[in-house]
Coordinates of C-alpha atoms in Angstrom, one line a residue:
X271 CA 171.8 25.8 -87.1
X272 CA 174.5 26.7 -88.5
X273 CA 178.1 29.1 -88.1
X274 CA 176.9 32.7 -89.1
X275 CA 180.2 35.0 -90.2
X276 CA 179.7 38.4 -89.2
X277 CA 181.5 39.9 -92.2
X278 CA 178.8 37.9 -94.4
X279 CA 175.9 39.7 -92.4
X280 CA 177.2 43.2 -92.2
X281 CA 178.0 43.0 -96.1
X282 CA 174.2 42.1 -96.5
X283 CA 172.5 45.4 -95.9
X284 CA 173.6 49.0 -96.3
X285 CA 171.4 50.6 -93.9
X286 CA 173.0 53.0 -90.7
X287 CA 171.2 52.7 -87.5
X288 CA 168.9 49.6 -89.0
X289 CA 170.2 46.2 -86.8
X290 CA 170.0 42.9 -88.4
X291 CA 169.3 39.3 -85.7
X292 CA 171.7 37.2 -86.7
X293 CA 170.8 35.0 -83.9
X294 CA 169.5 34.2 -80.2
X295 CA 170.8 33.6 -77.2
X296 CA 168.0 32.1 -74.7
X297 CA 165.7 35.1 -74.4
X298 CA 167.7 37.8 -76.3
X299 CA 168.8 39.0 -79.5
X300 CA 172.1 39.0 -81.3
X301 CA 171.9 42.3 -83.6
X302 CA 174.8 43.7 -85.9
X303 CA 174.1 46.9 -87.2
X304 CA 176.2 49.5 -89.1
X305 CA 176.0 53.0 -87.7
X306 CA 177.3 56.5 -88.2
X307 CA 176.7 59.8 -87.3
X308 CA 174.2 60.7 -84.0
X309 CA 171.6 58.1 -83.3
X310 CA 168.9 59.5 -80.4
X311 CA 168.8 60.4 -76.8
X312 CA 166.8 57.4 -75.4
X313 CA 166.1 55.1 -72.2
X314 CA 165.5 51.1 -71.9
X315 CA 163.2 51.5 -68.9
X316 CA 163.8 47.4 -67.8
X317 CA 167.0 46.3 -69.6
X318 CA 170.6 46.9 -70.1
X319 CA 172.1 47.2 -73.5
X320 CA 175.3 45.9 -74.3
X321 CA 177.5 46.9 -77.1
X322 CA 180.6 45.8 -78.8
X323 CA 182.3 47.6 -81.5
X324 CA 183.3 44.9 -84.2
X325 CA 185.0 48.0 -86.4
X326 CA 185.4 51.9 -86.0
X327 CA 184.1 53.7 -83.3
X328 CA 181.7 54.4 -81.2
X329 CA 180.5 57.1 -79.0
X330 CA 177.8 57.1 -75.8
X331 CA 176.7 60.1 -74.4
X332 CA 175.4 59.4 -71.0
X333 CA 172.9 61.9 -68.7
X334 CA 173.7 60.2 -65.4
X335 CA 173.1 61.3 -61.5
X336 CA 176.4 63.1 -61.7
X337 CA 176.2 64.5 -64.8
X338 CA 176.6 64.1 -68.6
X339 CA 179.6 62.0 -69.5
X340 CA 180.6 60.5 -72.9
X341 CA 182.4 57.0 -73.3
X342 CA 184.4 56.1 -76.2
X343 CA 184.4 52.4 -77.5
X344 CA 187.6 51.3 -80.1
X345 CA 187.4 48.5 -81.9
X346 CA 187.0 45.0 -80.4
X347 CA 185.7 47.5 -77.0
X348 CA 182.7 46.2 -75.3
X349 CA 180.4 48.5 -72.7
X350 CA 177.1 48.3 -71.3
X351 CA 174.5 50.9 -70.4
X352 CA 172.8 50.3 -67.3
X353 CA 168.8 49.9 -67.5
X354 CA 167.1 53.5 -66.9
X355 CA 170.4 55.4 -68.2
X356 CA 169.6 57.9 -70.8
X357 CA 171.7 57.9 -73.4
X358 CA 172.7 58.6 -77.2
X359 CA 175.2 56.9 -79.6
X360 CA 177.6 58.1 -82.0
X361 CA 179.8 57.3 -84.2
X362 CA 182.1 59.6 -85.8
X363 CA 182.8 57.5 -88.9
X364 CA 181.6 54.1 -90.5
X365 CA 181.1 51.8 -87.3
X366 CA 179.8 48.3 -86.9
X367 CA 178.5 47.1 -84.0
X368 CA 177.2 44.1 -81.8
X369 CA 174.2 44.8 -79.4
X370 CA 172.8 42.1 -77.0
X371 CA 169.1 43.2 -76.0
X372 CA 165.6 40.8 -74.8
X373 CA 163.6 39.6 -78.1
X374 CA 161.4 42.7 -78.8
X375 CA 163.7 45.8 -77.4
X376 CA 163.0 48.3 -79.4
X377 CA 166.1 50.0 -80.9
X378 CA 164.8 53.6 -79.6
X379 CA 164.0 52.7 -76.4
X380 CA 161.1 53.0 -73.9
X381 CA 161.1 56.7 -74.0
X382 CA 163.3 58.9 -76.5
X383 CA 163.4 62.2 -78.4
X384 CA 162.0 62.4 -81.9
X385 CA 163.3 60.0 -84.2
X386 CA 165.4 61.3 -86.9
X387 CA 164.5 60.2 -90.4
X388 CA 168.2 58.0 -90.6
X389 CA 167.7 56.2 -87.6
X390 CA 165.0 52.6 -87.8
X391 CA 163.2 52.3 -84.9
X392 CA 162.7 48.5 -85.3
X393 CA 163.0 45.8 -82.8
X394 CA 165.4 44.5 -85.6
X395 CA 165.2 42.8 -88.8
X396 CA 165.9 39.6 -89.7
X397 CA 168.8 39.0 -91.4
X398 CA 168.6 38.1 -95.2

């Protein structure tokens, strides 16, 4: 093993919405992924999913008991969406992000609307 730089992985690919392992923790994966613009409504019917935005900004629309709500995640922001929350990221410019999620979590979810043509439902790649 050795020290991975994040600014060395995200400079590796140029594909939005398409997360990269850069490594493992236990039983989960360490993705990075560049995003922008809507990704899709979706559910992770037995995990949480935790994101922190390493640059830009991003977005999480929420359909919870109470309601729709949206969160907004600044740089160097961290948030995580509760297993069986539906939900749908954004980012309104360039973004890059870190998500935490068990070894074979697919990036769409369990359940989710159709799957736009810029968004890689993959249970991520591994990084070059």
């Amino acid at each position: 093993m050795e020290p991975i730089s994040l600014s060395d992985a995200l400079a590796s690919f140029t594909e939005r919405w398409s997360p990269r392992i850069v490594t493992a923790v236990n039983d989960y994966d360490v993705r990075v992924a560049k995003v922008e613009g809507e990704h899709v409504w979706h559910v992770h019917d037995h995990t949480d999913e935790f994101f922190l935005v390493l640059d830009g900004e991003l977005h999480i629309a929420l359909r919870e008991p109470d309601g729709e709500r949206t969160v907004v995640l600044p740089k160097g922001s961290v948030f995580t969406v509760p297993r069986g929350t539906e939900h749908k990221p954004y980012a309104p410019g360039p973004t890059a992000i870190m998500v935490f999620e068990p070894t074979g979590t697919l990036s769409v979810g369990d359940r989710h609307d159709e799957v736009p043509a810029h968004v890689d439902a993959t249970t991520g790649h591994v990084l070059a």
